[in-house]
PDB file of C-alpha atoms and ligand atoms in Angstrom:
ATOM      1  CA  MET A 433       0.000   0.000   0.000  1.00 41.00           C
ATOM      2  CA  SER A 434       1.306   3.384  -0.947  1.00 47.00           C
ATOM      3  CA  LYS A 435       1.209   6.078   1.714  1.00 77.00           C
ATOM      4  CA  HIS A 436       0.298   8.825  -0.760  1.00 94.00           C
ATOM      5  CA  ASN A 437       3.570  10.517   0.052  1.00 97.00           C
ATOM      6  CA  VAL A 438       4.979  10.995  -3.442  1.00 98.00           C
ATOM      7  CA  VAL A 439       5.428  14.693  -4.199  1.00 98.00           C
ATOM      8  CA  ALA A 440       6.409  16.232  -7.558  1.00 98.00           C
ATOM      9  CA  LEU A 441       8.087  19.644  -7.435  1.00 98.00           C
ATOM     10  CA  LEU A 442       7.664  21.306 -10.787  1.00 98.00           C
ATOM     11  CA  ASN A 443       7.513  24.276 -13.074  1.00 97.00           C
ATOM     12  CA  GLN A 444       8.188  24.498 -16.775  1.00 96.00           C
ATOM     13  CA  LYS A 445      10.262  27.593 -16.165  1.00 95.00           C
ATOM     14  CA  GLY A 446      13.954  26.963 -15.609  1.00 96.00           C
ATOM     15  CA  GLY A 447      15.996  28.272 -12.716  1.00 96.00           C
ATOM     16  CA  VAL A 448      13.107  29.062 -10.358  1.00 97.00           C
ATOM     17  CA  GLY A 449      14.506  26.764  -7.677  1.00 97.00           C
ATOM     18  CA  LYS A 450      12.824  23.385  -8.125  1.00 98.00           C
ATOM     19  CA  THR A 451      16.068  21.634  -7.238  1.00 98.00           C
ATOM     20  CA  THR A 452      16.984  24.051  -4.441  1.00 98.00           C
ATOM     21  CA  VAL A 453      13.544  23.604  -2.829  1.00 98.00           C
ATOM     22  CA  THR A 454      13.606  19.817  -3.258  1.00 98.00           C
ATOM     23  CA  LEU A 455      17.006  19.665  -1.564  1.00 98.00           C
ATOM     24  CA  GLY A 456      16.083  22.219   1.102  1.00 98.00           C
ATOM     25  CA  LEU A 457      13.149  20.014   2.058  1.00 98.00           C
ATOM     26  CA  ALA A 458      15.420  16.952   2.053  1.00 98.00           C
ATOM     27  CA  SER A 459      17.832  18.821   4.322  1.00 98.00           C
ATOM     28  CA  ALA A 460      15.009  19.743   6.709  1.00 98.00           C
ATOM     29  CA  ALA A 461      13.777  16.155   6.729  1.00 98.00           C
ATOM     30  CA  ALA A 462      17.209  14.796   7.602  1.00 98.00           C
ATOM     31  CA  GLN A 463      17.562  17.422  10.323  1.00 98.00           C
ATOM     32  CA  ALA A 464      14.296  16.183  11.829  1.00 98.00           C
ATOM     33  CA  GLY A 465      15.400  12.559  11.594  1.00 98.00           C
ATOM     34  CA  HIS A 466      12.910  11.792   8.825  1.00 98.00           C
ATOM     35  CA  ARG A 467      13.716   9.679   5.796  1.00 98.00           C
ATOM     36  CA  VAL A 468      13.306  10.961   2.235  1.00 98.00           C
ATOM     37  CA  LEU A 469      13.920   9.601  -1.212  1.00 98.00           C
ATOM     38  CA  VAL A 470      14.864  12.172  -3.866  1.00 98.00           C
ATOM     39  CA  VAL A 471      14.122  11.073  -7.431  1.00 98.00           C
ATOM     40  CA  ASP A 472      16.061  13.051 -10.032  1.00 98.00           C
ATOM     41  CA  LEU A 473      13.944  13.340 -13.182  1.00 97.00           C
ATOM     42  CA  ASP A 474      16.093  16.027 -14.782  1.00 96.00           C
ATOM     43  CA  PRO A 475      18.694  15.121 -17.445  1.00 95.00           C
ATOM     44  CA  GLN A 476      20.791  18.012 -16.066  1.00 96.00           C
ATOM     45  CA  ALA A 477      21.167  15.811 -12.964  1.00 97.00           C
ATOM     46  CA  SER A 478      21.611  18.801 -10.628  1.00 98.00           C
ATOM     47  CA  ALA A 479      20.084  17.108  -7.581  1.00 98.00           C
ATOM     48  CA  THR A 480      22.220  14.026  -8.220  1.00 98.00           C
ATOM     49  CA  TRP A 481      25.361  16.128  -8.312  1.00 98.00           C
ATOM     50  CA  VAL A 482      24.514  18.210  -5.243  1.00 98.00           C
ATOM     51  CA  LEU A 483      23.734  15.056  -3.275  1.00 98.00           C
ATOM     52  CA  GLY A 484      27.295  13.935  -3.903  1.00 98.00           C
ATOM     53  CA  LEU A 485      27.212  11.705  -6.983  1.00 97.00           C
ATOM     54  CA  ASP A 486      28.897  12.172 -10.317  1.00 95.00           C
ATOM     55  CA  PRO A 487      26.138  11.692 -12.926  1.00 93.00           C
ATOM     56  CA  ARG A 488      28.699  10.265 -15.358  1.00 93.00           C
ATOM     57  CA  GLU A 489      29.487   7.461 -12.952  1.00 93.00           C
ATOM     58  CA  VAL A 490      25.922   6.500 -12.172  1.00 94.00           C
ATOM     59  CA  ASP A 491      25.219   2.833 -12.897  1.00 92.00           C
ATOM     60  CA  VAL A 492      21.499   2.529 -12.483  1.00 96.00           C
ATOM     61  CA  SER A 493      19.412   5.681 -12.895  1.00 96.00           C
ATOM     62  CA  THR A 494      15.904   7.030 -13.260  1.00 96.00           C
ATOM     63  CA  VAL A 495      16.074   6.012 -16.920  1.00 94.00           C
ATOM     64  CA  ASP A 496      16.256   2.373 -15.924  1.00 94.00           C
ATOM     65  CA  VAL A 497      13.359   2.743 -13.486  1.00 95.00           C
ATOM     66  CA  LEU A 498      11.311   4.313 -16.291  1.00 93.00           C
ATOM     67  CA  ALA A 499      12.084   1.145 -18.241  1.00 91.00           C
ATOM     68  CA  ARG A 500      11.860  -1.942 -16.065  1.00 89.00           C
ATOM     69  CA  THR A 501      14.358  -1.779 -13.209  1.00 94.00           C
ATOM     70  CA  ARG A 502      12.890  -1.999  -9.713  1.00 97.00           C
ATOM     71  CA  ALA A 503      13.193   1.180  -7.682  1.00 98.00           C
ATOM     72  CA  ALA A 504      14.938  -0.723  -4.882  1.00 98.00           C
ATOM     73  CA  ASP A 505      17.730  -1.617  -7.321  1.00 98.00           C
ATOM     74  CA  ALA A 506      18.245   2.029  -8.322  1.00 98.00           C
ATOM     75  CA  ILE A 507      18.268   3.656  -4.871  1.00 98.00           C
ATOM     76  CA  VAL A 508      21.641   4.824  -3.588  1.00 98.00           C
ATOM     77  CA  ALA A 509      22.773   6.602  -0.428  1.00 97.00           C
ATOM     78  CA  SER A 510      23.519  10.319  -0.642  1.00 98.00           C
ATOM     79  CA  ALA A 511      26.646  11.969   0.728  1.00 98.00           C
ATOM     80  CA  TRP A 512      24.457  14.116   2.991  1.00 98.00           C
ATOM     81  CA  SER A 513      22.861  11.796   5.479  1.00 97.00           C
ATOM     82  CA  ASP A 514      21.765   8.217   6.039  1.00 97.00           C
ATOM     83  CA  ASP A 515      18.224   9.563   5.912  1.00 98.00           C
ATOM     84  CA  VAL A 516      18.469  11.020   2.394  1.00 98.00           C
ATOM     85  CA  HIS A 517      18.408   8.470  -0.416  1.00 98.00           C
ATOM     86  CA  LEU A 518      18.467   9.088  -4.139  1.00 98.00           C
ATOM     87  CA  ILE A 519      17.464   7.616  -7.455  1.00 98.00           C
ATOM     88  CA  PRO A 520      20.055   9.432  -9.570  1.00 98.00           C
ATOM     89  CA  ALA A 521      19.695  10.891 -13.027  1.00 97.00           C
ATOM     90  CA  SER A 522      22.108  10.178 -15.837  1.00 91.00           C
ATOM     91  CA  ASP A 523      22.767  11.612 -19.284  1.00 84.00           C
ATOM     92  CA  ALA A 524      20.652   8.849 -20.770  1.00 86.00           C
ATOM     93  CA  LEU A 525      17.515  10.594 -19.435  1.00 86.00           C
ATOM     94  CA  GLN A 526      17.871  13.096 -22.264  1.00 81.00           C
ATOM     95  CA  ALA A 527      16.958  10.461 -24.807  1.00 75.00           C
ATOM     96  CA  ARG A 528      14.022   9.234 -22.762  1.00 69.00           C
ATOM     97  CA  GLU A 529      11.002  10.809 -24.369  1.00 62.00           C
ATOM     98  CA  SER A 530       8.566   7.918 -24.511  1.00 65.00           C
ATOM     99  CA  GLY A 531       7.458   5.018 -22.375  1.00 69.00           C
ATOM    100  CA  SER A 532       4.521   4.208 -20.149  1.00 81.00           C
ATOM    101  CA  PRO A 533       3.885   6.981 -17.621  1.00 83.00           C
ATOM    102  CA  ALA A 534       2.470   4.400 -15.207  1.00 90.00           C
ATOM    103  CA  ARG A 535       5.799   2.594 -14.898  1.00 94.00           C
ATOM    104  CA  LEU A 536       7.446   5.064 -12.493  1.00 95.00           C
ATOM    105  CA  ARG A 537       4.301   5.125 -10.400  1.00 96.00           C
ATOM    106  CA  SER A 538       4.248   1.379  -9.858  1.00 95.00           C
ATOM    107  CA  ALA A 539       7.998   1.306  -9.233  1.00 97.00           C
ATOM    108  CA  LEU A 540       7.823   3.995  -6.528  1.00 97.00           C
ATOM    109  CA  ALA A 541       4.782   2.397  -4.923  1.00 96.00           C
ATOM    110  CA  GLU A 542       7.066  -0.508  -3.962  1.00 96.00           C
ATOM    111  CA  VAL A 543       9.419   1.687  -1.928  1.00 98.00           C
ATOM    112  CA  SER A 544       7.454   4.767  -0.835  1.00 97.00           C
ATOM    113  CA  ARG A 545       6.414   3.187   2.467  1.00 96.00           C
ATOM    114  CA  ASP A 546      10.059   3.165   3.536  1.00 97.00           C
ATOM    115  CA  TYR A 547      10.132   6.982   3.512  1.00 98.00           C
ATOM    116  CA  HIS A 548       8.354   9.905   5.107  1.00 98.00           C
ATOM    117  CA  ALA A 549       8.246  11.432   1.611  1.00 98.00           C
ATOM    118  CA  VAL A 550       9.418  10.775  -1.928  1.00 98.00           C
ATOM    119  CA  LEU A 551      10.424  14.031  -3.645  1.00 98.00           C
ATOM    120  CA  LEU A 552      10.492  14.171  -7.455  1.00 98.00           C
ATOM    121  CA  ASP A 553      12.742  16.908  -8.838  1.00 98.00           C
ATOM    122  CA  CYS A 554      11.226  17.590 -12.278  1.00 97.00           C
ATOM    123  CA  PRO A 555      12.990  19.112 -15.305  1.00 96.00           C
ATOM    124  CA  PRO A 556      12.093  22.583 -16.617  1.00 96.00           C
ATOM    125  CA  SER A 557       9.664  21.368 -19.236  1.00 94.00           C
ATOM    126  CA  LEU A 558       6.171  19.981 -19.533  1.00 94.00           C
ATOM    127  CA  GLY A 559       7.339  17.011 -21.595  1.00 92.00           C
ATOM    128  CA  ASN A 560       7.308  13.299 -21.067  1.00 92.00           C
ATOM    129  CA  LEU A 561       9.546  13.274 -17.974  1.00 94.00           C
ATOM    130  CA  THR A 562       7.350  15.729 -16.078  1.00 95.00           C
ATOM    131  CA  THR A 563       4.281  13.767 -17.179  1.00 95.00           C
ATOM    132  CA  ASN A 564       5.910  10.638 -15.755  1.00 95.00           C
ATOM    133  CA  GLY A 565       6.577  12.495 -12.524  1.00 96.00           C
ATOM    134  CA  LEU A 566       3.006  13.751 -12.227  1.00 97.00           C
ATOM    135  CA  THR A 567       1.650  10.310 -12.997  1.00 97.00           C
ATOM    136  CA  ALA A 568       3.734   8.877 -10.170  1.00 97.00           C
ATOM    137  CA  ALA A 569       2.866  11.665  -7.724  1.00 97.00           C
ATOM    138  CA  ASP A 570       0.086  12.021  -5.170  1.00 97.00           C
ATOM    139  CA  HIS A 571       0.840  15.718  -4.778  1.00 98.00           C
ATOM    140  CA  ALA A 572       2.056  18.363  -7.196  1.00 98.00           C
ATOM    141  CA  VAL A 573       3.811  21.349  -5.662  1.00 98.00           C
ATOM    142  CA  LEU A 574       4.666  24.300  -7.880  1.00 97.00           C
ATOM    143  CA  VAL A 575       7.817  26.305  -7.306  1.00 97.00           C
ATOM    144  CA  VAL A 576       7.271  29.893  -8.433  1.00 96.00           C
ATOM    145  CA  GLU A 577       9.324  33.064  -8.538  1.00 95.00           C
ATOM    146  CA  PRO A 578       7.399  36.268  -7.757  1.00 93.00           C
ATOM    147  CA  SER A 579       8.185  38.007 -11.052  1.00 90.00           C
ATOM    148  CA  ALA A 580       6.208  38.763 -14.182  1.00 86.00           C
ATOM    149  CA  LEU A 581       7.970  36.030 -16.159  1.00 88.00           C
ATOM    150  CA  GLY A 582       7.741  33.658 -13.212  1.00 87.00           C
ATOM    151  CA  LEU A 583       3.961  33.850 -13.240  1.00 90.00           C
ATOM    152  CA  ARG A 584       3.446  33.658 -16.979  1.00 88.00           C
ATOM    153  CA  GLY A 585       3.881  29.904 -17.366  1.00 87.00           C
ATOM    154  CA  ILE A 586       1.818  28.617 -14.452  1.00 91.00           C
ATOM    155  CA  GLY A 587      -1.418  28.304 -16.450  1.00 92.00           C
ATOM    156  CA  ALA A 588       0.241  25.737 -18.693  1.00 94.00           C
ATOM    157  CA  VAL A 589       1.501  23.813 -15.655  1.00 95.00           C
ATOM    158  CA  ALA A 590      -2.021  23.772 -14.178  1.00 94.00           C
ATOM    159  CA  ASP A 591      -3.336  22.495 -17.525  1.00 95.00           C
ATOM    160  CA  LEU A 592      -0.814  19.630 -17.560  1.00 96.00           C
ATOM    161  CA  ILE A 593      -1.777  18.677 -13.986  1.00 96.00           C
ATOM    162  CA  ASP A 594      -5.430  18.614 -15.113  1.00 95.00           C
ATOM    163  CA  ASP A 595      -4.544  16.538 -18.117  1.00 96.00           C
ATOM    164  CA  VAL A 596      -2.551  13.959 -16.133  1.00 96.00           C
ATOM    165  CA  TRP A 597      -5.331  13.831 -13.541  1.00 96.00           C
ATOM    166  CA  ASP A 598      -7.791  13.108 -16.375  1.00 96.00           C
ATOM    167  CA  THR A 599      -5.821  10.498 -18.255  1.00 95.00           C
ATOM    168  CA  HIS A 600      -3.341   8.776 -15.938  1.00 94.00           C
ATOM    169  CA  ASN A 601      -3.748   9.622 -12.266  1.00 96.00           C
ATOM    170  CA  ALA A 602      -7.001  10.551 -10.577  1.00 95.00           C
ATOM    171  CA  ASP A 603      -5.164  10.672  -7.203  1.00 93.00           C
ATOM    172  CA  LEU A 604      -3.103  13.691  -8.230  1.00 96.00           C
ATOM    173  CA  GLU A 605      -3.691  16.943  -6.375  1.00 93.00           C
ATOM    174  CA  LEU A 606      -2.235  20.375  -6.904  1.00 94.00           C
ATOM    175  CA  SER A 607      -1.333  20.664  -3.253  1.00 96.00           C
ATOM    176  CA  GLY A 608       0.420  23.972  -3.112  1.00 96.00           C
ATOM    177  CA  VAL A 609       2.719  26.650  -4.407  1.00 97.00           C
ATOM    178  CA  ILE A 610       6.087  27.430  -2.855  1.00 97.00           C
ATOM    179  CA  LEU A 611       7.327  30.940  -3.514  1.00 97.00           C
ATOM    180  CA  ASN A 612      11.079  31.104  -3.926  1.00 97.00           C
ATOM    181  CA  LYS A 613      13.686  33.805  -4.471  1.00 96.00           C
ATOM    182  CA  VAL A 614      11.682  36.505  -2.776  1.00 94.00           C
ATOM    183  CA  PRO A 615      13.797  39.677  -2.618  1.00 92.00           C
ATOM    184  CA  ALA A 616      14.076  41.538   0.694  1.00 88.00           C
ATOM    185  CA  VAL A 617      12.402  44.703  -0.497  1.00 85.00           C
ATOM    186  CA  SER A 618      10.567  44.840  -3.795  1.00 84.00           C
ATOM    187  CA  GLY A 619       7.240  46.384  -4.706  1.00 90.00           C
ATOM    188  CA  GLU A 620       7.268  44.347  -7.891  1.00 88.00           C
ATOM    189  CA  ALA A 621       7.670  41.047  -6.020  1.00 90.00           C
ATOM    190  CA  ASP A 622       4.891  42.072  -3.601  1.00 92.00           C
ATOM    191  CA  ARG A 623       2.530  42.816  -6.487  1.00 93.00           C
ATOM    192  CA  ARG A 624       3.343  39.505  -8.182  1.00 91.00           C
ATOM    193  CA  THR A 625       2.797  37.643  -4.908  1.00 91.00           C
ATOM    194  CA  ASP A 626      -0.637  39.289  -4.625  1.00 92.00           C
ATOM    195  CA  GLU A 627      -1.391  38.364  -8.214  1.00 92.00           C
ATOM    196  CA  LEU A 628      -0.395  34.734  -7.596  1.00 92.00           C
ATOM    197  CA  THR A 629      -2.545  34.642  -4.462  1.00 93.00           C
ATOM    198  CA  ARG A 630      -5.532  35.843  -6.488  1.00 92.00           C
ATOM    199  CA  ILE A 631      -4.937  33.157  -9.137  1.00 90.00           C
ATOM    200  CA  VAL A 632      -4.427  30.096  -6.917  1.00 90.00           C
ATOM    201  CA  GLY A 633      -6.086  31.198  -3.673  1.00 91.00           C
ATOM    202  CA  LYS A 634      -4.571  32.184  -0.332  1.00 92.00           C
ATOM    203  CA  LYS A 635      -4.484  28.682   1.138  1.00 93.00           C
ATOM    204  CA  ALA A 636      -2.592  27.275  -1.846  1.00 95.00           C
ATOM    205  CA  VAL A 637       0.411  29.527  -1.278  1.00 96.00           C
ATOM    206  CA  TRP A 638       2.493  27.823   1.386  1.00 97.00           C
ATOM    207  CA  GLN A 639       4.056  29.871   4.160  1.00 96.00           C
ATOM    208  CA  PRO A 640       6.696  30.969   4.569  1.00 96.00           C
ATOM    209  CA  ALA A 641       8.078  31.989   1.203  1.00 95.00           C
ATOM    210  CA  ILE A 642      11.783  31.349   0.698  1.00 97.00           C
ATOM    211  CA  PRO A 643      13.838  34.519   0.531  1.00 96.00           C
ATOM    212  CA  GLN A 644      16.536  35.229  -2.019  1.00 96.00           C
ATOM    213  CA  ARG A 645      19.769  34.542  -0.118  1.00 97.00           C
ATOM    214  CA  VAL A 646      23.353  34.021  -1.229  1.00 97.00           C
ATOM    215  CA  ILE A 647      23.799  31.183   1.261  1.00 98.00           C
ATOM    216  CA  LEU A 648      21.350  29.061  -0.793  1.00 98.00           C
ATOM    217  CA  ASN A 649      23.443  29.603  -3.870  1.00 97.00           C
ATOM    218  CA  GLN A 650      26.577  28.747  -1.930  1.00 98.00           C
ATOM    219  CA  ALA A 651      25.097  25.563  -0.450  1.00 98.00           C
ATOM    220  CA  ILE A 652      24.233  24.288  -3.932  1.00 97.00           C
ATOM    221  CA  GLY A 653      27.718  25.138  -5.192  1.00 97.00           C
ATOM    222  CA  GLU A 654      29.381  23.433  -2.232  1.00 98.00           C
ATOM    223  CA  ARG A 655      27.019  20.454  -2.481  1.00 98.00           C
ATOM    224  CA  ARG A 656      26.050  20.786   1.164  1.00 98.00           C
ATOM    225  CA  PRO A 657      22.697  20.650   2.999  1.00 98.00           C
ATOM    226  CA  ILE A 658      21.503  24.137   3.929  1.00 98.00           C
ATOM    227  CA  HIS A 659      21.198  23.111   7.566  1.00 98.00           C
ATOM    228  CA  SER A 660      24.954  22.488   7.770  1.00 98.00           C
ATOM    229  CA  TYR A 661      25.705  26.224   7.787  1.00 98.00           C
ATOM    230  CA  GLY A 662      24.430  26.849  11.313  1.00 96.00           C
ATOM    231  CA  ALA A 663      23.765  30.480  12.182  1.00 97.00           C
ATOM    232  CA  ARG A 664      24.621  31.663   8.664  1.00 97.00           C
ATOM    233  CA  SER A 665      21.642  29.819   7.213  1.00 98.00           C
ATOM    234  CA  ALA A 666      19.346  29.879  10.252  1.00 98.00           C
ATOM    235  CA  GLU A 667      16.619  31.970   8.633  1.00 97.00           C
ATOM    236  CA  VAL A 668      16.504  29.933   5.435  1.00 98.00           C
ATOM    237  CA  SER A 669      16.805  26.617   7.283  1.00 98.00           C
ATOM    238  CA  ALA A 670      13.859  27.615   9.491  1.00 98.00           C
ATOM    239  CA  ALA A 671      11.823  28.383   6.360  1.00 98.00           C
ATOM    240  CA  PHE A 672      12.530  24.892   5.015  1.00 98.00           C
ATOM    241  CA  ASP A 673      11.702  23.358   8.415  1.00 98.00           C
ATOM    242  CA  ALA A 674       8.284  25.046   8.307  1.00 98.00           C
ATOM    243  CA  LEU A 675       7.685  23.975   4.694  1.00 98.00           C
ATOM    244  CA  TRP A 676       8.699  20.402   5.526  1.00 98.00           C
ATOM    245  CA  ALA A 677       6.197  20.422   8.414  1.00 98.00           C
ATOM    246  CA  LYS A 678       3.554  21.737   6.013  1.00 98.00           C
ATOM    247  CA  LEU A 679       4.376  19.004   3.514  1.00 98.00           C
ATOM    248  CA  ARG A 680       4.073  16.364   6.245  1.00 97.00           C
ATOM    249  CA  ARG A 681       0.617  17.679   7.197  1.00 97.00           C
ATOM    250  CA  THR A 682      -0.385  17.674   3.539  1.00 96.00           C
ATOM    251  CA  ILE A 683       0.678  14.055   3.079  1.00 94.00           C
ATOM    252  CA  ARG A 684      -1.276  12.874   6.107  1.00 86.00           C
TER     253      ARG A 684
HETATM  254  N1  ATP B1831      16.120  31.413  -2.671  1.00 58.39           N
HETATM  255  C1  ATP B1831      17.242  31.490  -3.395  1.00 58.39           C
HETATM  256  N2  ATP B1831      18.166  32.448  -3.127  1.00 58.39           N
HETATM  257  C2  ATP B1831      19.301  32.551  -3.848  1.00 58.39           C
HETATM  258  N3  ATP B1831      19.604  31.735  -4.866  1.00 58.39           N
HETATM  259  C3  ATP B1831      18.721  30.761  -5.197  1.00 58.39           C
HETATM  260  C4  ATP B1831      17.510  30.575  -4.480  1.00 58.39           C
HETATM  261  N4  ATP B1831      16.841  29.538  -5.035  1.00 58.39           N
HETATM  262  C5  ATP B1831      17.609  29.095  -6.038  1.00 58.39           C
HETATM  263  N5  ATP B1831      18.736  29.814  -6.159  1.00 58.39           N
HETATM  264  C6  ATP B1831      19.796  29.673  -7.159  1.00 58.39           C
HETATM  265  O1  ATP B1831      19.210  29.803  -8.441  1.00 58.39           O
HETATM  266  C7  ATP B1831      19.807  28.887  -9.332  1.00 58.39           C
HETATM  267  C8  ATP B1831      18.731  27.979  -9.911  1.00 58.39           C
HETATM  268  O2  ATP B1831      18.206  27.186  -8.881  1.00 58.39           O
HETATM  269  P1  ATP B1831      17.750  25.684  -9.142  1.00 58.39           P
HETATM  270  O3  ATP B1831      18.794  24.941  -9.900  1.00 58.39           O
HETATM  271  O4  ATP B1831      17.296  25.139  -7.851  1.00 58.39           O
HETATM  272  O5  ATP B1831      16.497  25.939 -10.093  1.00 58.39           O
HETATM  273  P2  ATP B1831      15.694  24.873 -10.937  1.00 58.39           P
HETATM  274  O6  ATP B1831      14.308  25.364 -11.081  1.00 58.39           O
HETATM  275  O7  ATP B1831      15.882  23.523 -10.365  1.00 58.39           O
HETATM  276  O8  ATP B1831      16.474  24.956 -12.316  1.00 58.39           O
HETATM  277  P3  ATP B1831      16.250  23.993 -13.584  1.00 58.39           P
HETATM  278  O9  ATP B1831      14.996  24.460 -14.206  1.00 58.39           O
HETATM  279  O10 ATP B1831      17.457  24.225 -14.431  1.00 58.39           O
HETATM  280  O11 ATP B1831      16.144  22.603 -13.059  1.00 58.39           O
HETATM  281  C9  ATP B1831      20.867  28.123  -8.554  1.00 58.39           C
HETATM  282  O12 ATP B1831      22.103  28.743  -8.776  1.00 58.39           O
HETATM  283  C10 ATP B1831      20.446  28.311  -7.120  1.00 58.39           C
HETATM  284  O13 ATP B1831      21.535  28.282  -6.242  1.00 58.39           O
HETATM  285 MG1   MG B1832      16.463  21.741 -11.274  1.00 58.39          MG
END
C-alpha cells in the first residue's frame, strides 16, 4: 500500500529553484530525523550532483526505473545523510522521451512506504519526464518566482496537472505553491505575490516563502545541505523546516 507521500516539485520555467527547494526540504527532513527519497527526473542531474554523486558514474538511474528496473535496485545513499536516499539521473535521461507513464508510479509504490516522503525533482519542461513524474505523484507542488515572467507559465503547468489527472492519475492533487527567491524589499515582487494569491487562492500559497539569499546559492555550489551552515543559514533553514512540516501535514 502506498502512503500517498509521493510529491512532484515542478515548473516548466527553468531556474526558479525546483532543485533548491527539493534539496532544502530533504535537508530539513534529515535534520528532523525523517527519511526521504529524492528522485532526479532532470537530465541536467543537478540534484544528483549536489547530493554527492557524479552523474557520469551513475550505474542505475531514473532512466532504468522508467524502463523496467525496480526502484529498490536504483536507490543509492547520498553523501548528505543516512536519511536522504536518491534515485540518480544520468545523461541517458535526455533520450528518454517515450514510455509508459504508469511505470514510475508502480515502481515507486514498492518503496514509498520506507520513507516519510518521496520528492520528485522535475525538469524545466512539460514534456514526457514531467508527465511521468506527475503520474507517479500524489501531490504536485509548484515552485514559483514572484516576477512577471515567473507567473506567466503557471497556467500551462495547471493544464498539464489537469490533463494527467484526467488520463493517468485521478489521485493527483495540486497541493500547493512554494514561492522562492523573494527579494528583501521589492514592490514588484509584492505585487506579483498578490497576483499569484488571487490566481491560486490564499491557502494554496504555502508559508513561509523562501527569501533570495546568497547562502542558498553557496550551499548548492558546495554540495552541502543548507542546515549544515548553522547560524549563517538559520533563517533559510527555518523556512525549510516550516515547509517540511507543512508538507508532512499535507501528506497525512
Ligand atoms: N532562494 C534562493 N536564493 C538565492 N539563490 C537561489 C535561491 N533559489 C535558487 N537559487 C539559485 O538559483 C539557481 C537555480 O536554482 P535551481 O537549480 O534550484 O532551479 P531549478 O528550477 O531547479 O532549475 P532547472 O529548471 O534548471 O532545473 C541556482 O544557482 C540556485 O543556487
Ligand atoms: Mg532543477
